[in-house]
């Protein structure tokens, strides 16, 4: 969404437009949910109480909002988490751009800057484990709309990088598991609030 204004020709393509609207919808839904979770008035409203007790998944939603409420007194944590999330997403897209440049330096285009994050978005559709195949097809189709290629190969390269990092993390986890698997109170728990330990 942040880079879409720089590529208005691509933003006008129907499928890209649909994905951008989906991303916008999710961003709004997350913001509204966060706002509701941080508002005691919303959570105590009779309509909210009815939703919690009557709708399917209402109890889960109540637990989510109660957990978010713990961060009410810690807005800096929420702001830092948001910034860290944006930075991580930007770095992930940057790695994909490097893979694209390595695969085909001549066919590289900065228009991928907008299409790669949309490929990540499509990869989240829970049709296959980890979006395997879905992400490759989605990115290939998106890049094809811009006259670019190697979408599936770029996504596979990303998965290989992710696999390497994950295996490295698994090694450190198994090697030093006794040093950091501990039971400690939640960092933002306040008196009278509870946190479910998953």
PDB file of C-alpha atoms in Angstrom:
ATOM      1  CA  UNK A   1       0.000   0.000   0.000  1.00  0.00           C
ATOM      2  CA  UNK A   2       2.859   2.375   0.799  1.00  0.00           C
ATOM      3  CA  UNK A   3       4.564   1.907  -2.560  1.00  0.00           C
ATOM      4  CA  UNK A   4       1.400   1.656  -4.692  1.00  0.00           C
ATOM      5  CA  UNK A   5       1.287   5.439  -5.430  1.00  0.00           C
ATOM      6  CA  UNK A   6       4.649   5.102  -7.197  1.00  0.00           C
ATOM      7  CA  UNK A   7       3.256   2.506  -9.624  1.00  0.00           C
ATOM      8  CA  UNK A   8      -0.217   3.761 -10.471  1.00  0.00           C
ATOM      9  CA  UNK A   9      -0.230   1.953 -13.825  1.00  0.00           C
ATOM     10  CA  UNK A  10       0.044  -1.390 -12.019  1.00  0.00           C
ATOM     11  CA  UNK A  11      -2.387  -0.329  -9.277  1.00  0.00           C
ATOM     12  CA  UNK A  12      -5.047   0.077 -11.963  1.00  0.00           C
ATOM     13  CA  UNK A  13      -4.875  -3.585 -13.060  1.00  0.00           C
ATOM     14  CA  UNK A  14      -8.036  -5.320 -11.712  1.00  0.00           C
ATOM     15  CA  UNK A  15      -6.325  -8.258  -9.929  1.00  0.00           C
ATOM     16  CA  UNK A  16      -3.678  -5.976  -8.414  1.00  0.00           C
ATOM     17  CA  UNK A  17      -6.422  -3.561  -7.401  1.00  0.00           C
ATOM     18  CA  UNK A  18      -8.311  -6.418  -5.699  1.00  0.00           C
ATOM     19  CA  UNK A  19      -5.196  -7.470  -3.760  1.00  0.00           C
ATOM     20  CA  UNK A  20      -4.515  -3.868  -2.731  1.00  0.00           C
ATOM     21  CA  UNK A  21      -8.101  -3.507  -1.525  1.00  0.00           C
ATOM     22  CA  UNK A  22      -7.710  -6.787   0.371  1.00  0.00           C
ATOM     23  CA  UNK A  23      -4.532  -5.496   2.004  1.00  0.00           C
ATOM     24  CA  UNK A  24      -6.282  -2.233   2.870  1.00  0.00           C
ATOM     25  CA  UNK A  25      -9.233  -4.141   4.323  1.00  0.00           C
ATOM     26  CA  UNK A  26      -6.937  -6.233   6.507  1.00  0.00           C
ATOM     27  CA  UNK A  27      -5.029  -3.154   7.664  1.00  0.00           C
ATOM     28  CA  UNK A  28      -8.296  -1.449   8.631  1.00  0.00           C
ATOM     29  CA  UNK A  29      -9.586  -4.610  10.356  1.00  0.00           C
ATOM     30  CA  UNK A  30      -6.363  -4.958  12.357  1.00  0.00           C
ATOM     31  CA  UNK A  31      -6.458  -1.278  13.339  1.00  0.00           C
ATOM     32  CA  UNK A  32     -10.124  -1.471  14.389  1.00  0.00           C
ATOM     33  CA  UNK A  33      -9.513  -4.688  16.360  1.00  0.00           C
ATOM     34  CA  UNK A  34      -6.511  -3.122  18.079  1.00  0.00           C
ATOM     35  CA  UNK A  35      -8.539  -0.013  18.888  1.00  0.00           C
ATOM     36  CA  UNK A  36     -11.385  -2.133  20.258  1.00  0.00           C
ATOM     37  CA  UNK A  37      -8.954  -4.196  22.308  1.00  0.00           C
ATOM     38  CA  UNK A  38      -7.471  -1.059  23.838  1.00  0.00           C
ATOM     39  CA  UNK A  39     -10.899   0.411  24.684  1.00  0.00           C
ATOM     40  CA  UNK A  40     -12.572  -0.735  27.872  1.00  0.00           C
ATOM     41  CA  UNK A  41     -15.819   0.956  26.766  1.00  0.00           C
ATOM     42  CA  UNK A  42     -16.008  -1.149  23.603  1.00  0.00           C
ATOM     43  CA  UNK A  43     -15.308  -4.407  25.404  1.00  0.00           C
ATOM     44  CA  UNK A  44     -17.920  -3.686  28.113  1.00  0.00           C
ATOM     45  CA  UNK A  45     -20.626  -2.522  25.706  1.00  0.00           C
ATOM     46  CA  UNK A  46     -23.756  -4.761  25.763  1.00  0.00           C
ATOM     47  CA  UNK A  47     -23.463  -5.415  22.015  1.00  0.00           C
ATOM     48  CA  UNK A  48     -19.871  -6.601  22.454  1.00  0.00           C
ATOM     49  CA  UNK A  49     -20.910  -8.820  25.365  1.00  0.00           C
ATOM     50  CA  UNK A  50     -23.680 -10.310  23.211  1.00  0.00           C
ATOM     51  CA  UNK A  51     -21.181 -11.002  20.402  1.00  0.00           C
ATOM     52  CA  UNK A  52     -18.793 -12.672  22.831  1.00  0.00           C
ATOM     53  CA  UNK A  53     -21.466 -14.973  24.244  1.00  0.00           C
ATOM     54  CA  UNK A  54     -23.581 -15.684  21.154  1.00  0.00           C
ATOM     55  CA  UNK A  55     -21.503 -15.603  17.982  1.00  0.00           C
ATOM     56  CA  UNK A  56     -19.289 -18.498  16.841  1.00  0.00           C
ATOM     57  CA  UNK A  57     -15.742 -17.686  17.890  1.00  0.00           C
ATOM     58  CA  UNK A  58     -17.017 -14.951  20.207  1.00  0.00           C
ATOM     59  CA  UNK A  59     -15.115 -16.287  23.203  1.00  0.00           C
ATOM     60  CA  UNK A  60     -11.904 -16.403  21.182  1.00  0.00           C
ATOM     61  CA  UNK A  61     -12.461 -12.792  20.094  1.00  0.00           C
ATOM     62  CA  UNK A  62     -13.012 -11.820  23.725  1.00  0.00           C
ATOM     63  CA  UNK A  63      -9.726 -13.443  24.724  1.00  0.00           C
ATOM     64  CA  UNK A  64      -7.930 -11.646  21.874  1.00  0.00           C
ATOM     65  CA  UNK A  65      -9.344  -8.279  22.951  1.00  0.00           C
ATOM     66  CA  UNK A  66      -8.541  -8.944  26.613  1.00  0.00           C
ATOM     67  CA  UNK A  67      -4.963  -9.780  25.665  1.00  0.00           C
ATOM     68  CA  UNK A  68      -4.669  -6.597  23.598  1.00  0.00           C
ATOM     69  CA  UNK A  69      -6.003  -4.644  26.569  1.00  0.00           C
ATOM     70  CA  UNK A  70      -2.866  -5.565  28.509  1.00  0.00           C
ATOM     71  CA  UNK A  71      -0.920  -3.268  26.180  1.00  0.00           C
ATOM     72  CA  UNK A  72      -3.117  -0.250  26.973  1.00  0.00           C
ATOM     73  CA  UNK A  73      -0.546   1.182  29.360  1.00  0.00           C
ATOM     74  CA  UNK A  74       2.338   0.380  27.037  1.00  0.00           C
ATOM     75  CA  UNK A  75       1.740   2.249  23.742  1.00  0.00           C
ATOM     76  CA  UNK A  76       5.489   2.384  23.103  1.00  0.00           C
ATOM     77  CA  UNK A  77       5.570  -1.422  22.844  1.00  0.00           C
ATOM     78  CA  UNK A  78       2.761  -1.371  20.256  1.00  0.00           C
ATOM     79  CA  UNK A  79       4.518   1.380  18.268  1.00  0.00           C
ATOM     80  CA  UNK A  80       7.855  -0.477  18.342  1.00  0.00           C
ATOM     81  CA  UNK A  81       6.206  -3.735  17.300  1.00  0.00           C
ATOM     82  CA  UNK A  82       4.530  -1.972  14.359  1.00  0.00           C
ATOM     83  CA  UNK A  83       7.796  -0.398  13.231  1.00  0.00           C
ATOM     84  CA  UNK A  84       9.638  -3.717  13.622  1.00  0.00           C
ATOM     85  CA  UNK A  85       6.937  -5.470  11.588  1.00  0.00           C
ATOM     86  CA  UNK A  86       7.237  -2.934   8.751  1.00  0.00           C
ATOM     87  CA  UNK A  87      11.028  -3.213   8.829  1.00  0.00           C
ATOM     88  CA  UNK A  88      10.916  -7.028   8.731  1.00  0.00           C
ATOM     89  CA  UNK A  89       8.458  -6.987   5.833  1.00  0.00           C
ATOM     90  CA  UNK A  90      10.636  -4.488   3.954  1.00  0.00           C
ATOM     91  CA  UNK A  91      13.733  -6.642   4.470  1.00  0.00           C
ATOM     92  CA  UNK A  92      11.856  -9.740   3.273  1.00  0.00           C
ATOM     93  CA  UNK A  93      10.804  -7.918   0.096  1.00  0.00           C
ATOM     94  CA  UNK A  94      14.402  -6.701  -0.280  1.00  0.00           C
ATOM     95  CA  UNK A  95      15.692 -10.274  -0.178  1.00  0.00           C
ATOM     96  CA  UNK A  96      13.185 -11.197  -2.889  1.00  0.00           C
ATOM     97  CA  UNK A  97      14.416  -8.280  -5.012  1.00  0.00           C
ATOM     98  CA  UNK A  98      18.006  -9.506  -4.603  1.00  0.00           C
ATOM     99  CA  UNK A  99      16.949 -13.006  -5.652  1.00  0.00           C
ATOM    100  CA  UNK A 100      15.190 -11.535  -8.698  1.00  0.00           C
ATOM    101  CA  UNK A 101      18.296  -9.538  -9.646  1.00  0.00           C
ATOM    102  CA  UNK A 102      20.500 -12.623  -9.222  1.00  0.00           C
ATOM    103  CA  UNK A 103      18.227 -14.782 -11.386  1.00  0.00           C
ATOM    104  CA  UNK A 104      17.865 -12.282 -14.215  1.00  0.00           C
ATOM    105  CA  UNK A 105      19.789  -9.001 -13.938  1.00  0.00           C
ATOM    106  CA  UNK A 106      18.524  -7.849 -17.334  1.00  0.00           C
ATOM    107  CA  UNK A 107      14.876  -8.563 -16.527  1.00  0.00           C
ATOM    108  CA  UNK A 108      14.988  -6.909 -13.102  1.00  0.00           C
ATOM    109  CA  UNK A 109      12.520  -4.058 -12.554  1.00  0.00           C
ATOM    110  CA  UNK A 110      11.702  -1.861  -9.579  1.00  0.00           C
ATOM    111  CA  UNK A 111       8.031  -2.501 -10.355  1.00  0.00           C
ATOM    112  CA  UNK A 112       8.582  -5.734  -8.429  1.00  0.00           C
ATOM    113  CA  UNK A 113       8.706  -3.575  -5.295  1.00  0.00           C
ATOM    114  CA  UNK A 114       4.908  -3.440  -5.303  1.00  0.00           C
ATOM    115  CA  UNK A 115       4.194  -6.888  -6.728  1.00  0.00           C
ATOM    116  CA  UNK A 116       6.388  -8.949  -4.394  1.00  0.00           C
ATOM    117  CA  UNK A 117       4.522  -7.913  -1.202  1.00  0.00           C
ATOM    118  CA  UNK A 118       1.252  -8.765  -2.975  1.00  0.00           C
ATOM    119  CA  UNK A 119       2.765 -12.168  -3.746  1.00  0.00           C
ATOM    120  CA  UNK A 120       3.441 -12.553  -0.013  1.00  0.00           C
ATOM    121  CA  UNK A 121      -0.195 -11.639   0.637  1.00  0.00           C
ATOM    122  CA  UNK A 122      -1.474 -14.256  -1.804  1.00  0.00           C
ATOM    123  CA  UNK A 123       0.928 -16.775  -0.249  1.00  0.00           C
ATOM    124  CA  UNK A 124      -1.056 -16.487   3.003  1.00  0.00           C
ATOM    125  CA  UNK A 125      -4.173 -18.035   1.445  1.00  0.00           C
ATOM    126  CA  UNK A 126      -4.460 -21.332   3.384  1.00  0.00           C
ATOM    127  CA  UNK A 127      -4.906 -23.709   0.461  1.00  0.00           C
ATOM    128  CA  UNK A 128      -1.638 -25.618   0.899  1.00  0.00           C
ATOM    129  CA  UNK A 129       0.850 -25.980   3.790  1.00  0.00           C
ATOM    130  CA  UNK A 130       2.887 -22.779   3.940  1.00  0.00           C
ATOM    131  CA  UNK A 131       1.264 -21.606   0.726  1.00  0.00           C
ATOM    132  CA  UNK A 132       3.573 -23.887  -1.291  1.00  0.00           C
ATOM    133  CA  UNK A 133       2.552 -23.660  -4.926  1.00  0.00           C
ATOM    134  CA  UNK A 134       0.040 -20.882  -4.238  1.00  0.00           C
ATOM    135  CA  UNK A 135       2.756 -18.294  -3.672  1.00  0.00           C
ATOM    136  CA  UNK A 136       4.689 -19.412  -6.738  1.00  0.00           C
ATOM    137  CA  UNK A 137       1.615 -19.251  -8.987  1.00  0.00           C
ATOM    138  CA  UNK A 138       0.501 -15.911  -7.533  1.00  0.00           C
ATOM    139  CA  UNK A 139       3.876 -14.199  -7.900  1.00  0.00           C
ATOM    140  CA  UNK A 140       4.363 -15.632 -11.381  1.00  0.00           C
ATOM    141  CA  UNK A 141       0.970 -14.282 -12.436  1.00  0.00           C
ATOM    142  CA  UNK A 142       1.551 -10.885 -10.839  1.00  0.00           C
ATOM    143  CA  UNK A 143       4.948 -10.411 -12.482  1.00  0.00           C
ATOM    144  CA  UNK A 144       3.503 -11.560 -15.806  1.00  0.00           C
ATOM    145  CA  UNK A 145       0.976  -8.709 -15.597  1.00  0.00           C
ATOM    146  CA  UNK A 146       3.918  -6.295 -15.517  1.00  0.00           C
ATOM    147  CA  UNK A 147       5.681  -8.059 -18.381  1.00  0.00           C
ATOM    148  CA  UNK A 148       8.191  -9.678 -16.026  1.00  0.00           C
ATOM    149  CA  UNK A 149       9.153 -13.302 -15.503  1.00  0.00           C
ATOM    150  CA  UNK A 150      10.703 -15.746 -13.027  1.00  0.00           C
ATOM    151  CA  UNK A 151       7.949 -15.286 -10.433  1.00  0.00           C
ATOM    152  CA  UNK A 152       7.886 -18.950  -9.401  1.00  0.00           C
ATOM    153  CA  UNK A 153      11.685 -19.129  -9.325  1.00  0.00           C
ATOM    154  CA  UNK A 154      11.914 -16.013  -7.147  1.00  0.00           C
ATOM    155  CA  UNK A 155       9.420 -17.451  -4.661  1.00  0.00           C
ATOM    156  CA  UNK A 156      11.289 -20.775  -4.606  1.00  0.00           C
ATOM    157  CA  UNK A 157      14.536 -18.889  -3.977  1.00  0.00           C
ATOM    158  CA  UNK A 158      12.848 -17.127  -1.084  1.00  0.00           C
ATOM    159  CA  UNK A 159      11.707 -20.461   0.357  1.00  0.00           C
ATOM    160  CA  UNK A 160      15.263 -21.829   0.116  1.00  0.00           C
ATOM    161  CA  UNK A 161      16.616 -18.805   2.008  1.00  0.00           C
ATOM    162  CA  UNK A 162      13.871 -19.219   4.606  1.00  0.00           C
ATOM    163  CA  UNK A 163      14.644 -22.930   4.944  1.00  0.00           C
ATOM    164  CA  UNK A 164      18.334 -22.205   5.572  1.00  0.00           C
ATOM    165  CA  UNK A 165      17.562 -19.572   8.221  1.00  0.00           C
ATOM    166  CA  UNK A 166      14.959 -21.847   9.852  1.00  0.00           C
ATOM    167  CA  UNK A 167      17.372 -24.783  10.042  1.00  0.00           C
ATOM    168  CA  UNK A 168      20.016 -22.503  11.533  1.00  0.00           C
ATOM    169  CA  UNK A 169      17.499 -21.307  14.111  1.00  0.00           C
ATOM    170  CA  UNK A 170      16.503 -24.908  14.882  1.00  0.00           C
ATOM    171  CA  UNK A 171      20.152 -25.799  15.514  1.00  0.00           C
ATOM    172  CA  UNK A 172      20.591 -22.939  18.002  1.00  0.00           C
ATOM    173  CA  UNK A 173      17.250 -23.768  19.632  1.00  0.00           C
ATOM    174  CA  UNK A 174      18.134 -27.433  20.149  1.00  0.00           C
ATOM    175  CA  UNK A 175      21.692 -26.613  21.203  1.00  0.00           C
ATOM    176  CA  UNK A 176      20.781 -24.055  23.835  1.00  0.00           C
ATOM    177  CA  UNK A 177      17.224 -24.977  24.757  1.00  0.00           C
ATOM    178  CA  UNK A 178      17.949 -25.229  28.482  1.00  0.00           C
ATOM    179  CA  UNK A 179      19.262 -21.682  28.630  1.00  0.00           C
ATOM    180  CA  UNK A 180      16.191 -19.859  27.346  1.00  0.00           C
ATOM    181  CA  UNK A 181      13.120 -22.055  27.813  1.00  0.00           C
ATOM    182  CA  UNK A 182      11.930 -20.633  31.128  1.00  0.00           C
ATOM    183  CA  UNK A 183       8.667 -19.753  32.810  1.00  0.00           C
ATOM    184  CA  UNK A 184       8.482 -16.052  33.496  1.00  0.00           C
ATOM    185  CA  UNK A 185       5.592 -13.631  34.034  1.00  0.00           C
ATOM    186  CA  UNK A 186       4.298 -11.854  30.942  1.00  0.00           C
ATOM    187  CA  UNK A 187       6.220  -8.544  30.515  1.00  0.00           C
ATOM    188  CA  UNK A 188       3.054  -6.465  30.307  1.00  0.00           C
ATOM    189  CA  UNK A 189       0.886  -8.287  32.828  1.00  0.00           C
ATOM    190  CA  UNK A 190      -0.594  -5.891  35.379  1.00  0.00           C
ATOM    191  CA  UNK A 191      -2.337  -6.579  38.644  1.00  0.00           C
ATOM    192  CA  UNK A 192      -5.786  -8.002  38.101  1.00  0.00           C
ATOM    193  CA  UNK A 193      -5.089  -9.117  34.517  1.00  0.00           C
ATOM    194  CA  UNK A 194      -4.294 -12.596  33.366  1.00  0.00           C
ATOM    195  CA  UNK A 195      -2.456 -13.906  30.359  1.00  0.00           C
ATOM    196  CA  UNK A 196      -3.039 -17.340  28.926  1.00  0.00           C
ATOM    197  CA  UNK A 197       0.164 -19.256  28.436  1.00  0.00           C
ATOM    198  CA  UNK A 198       0.062 -21.022  25.043  1.00  0.00           C
TER     199      UNK A 198
END
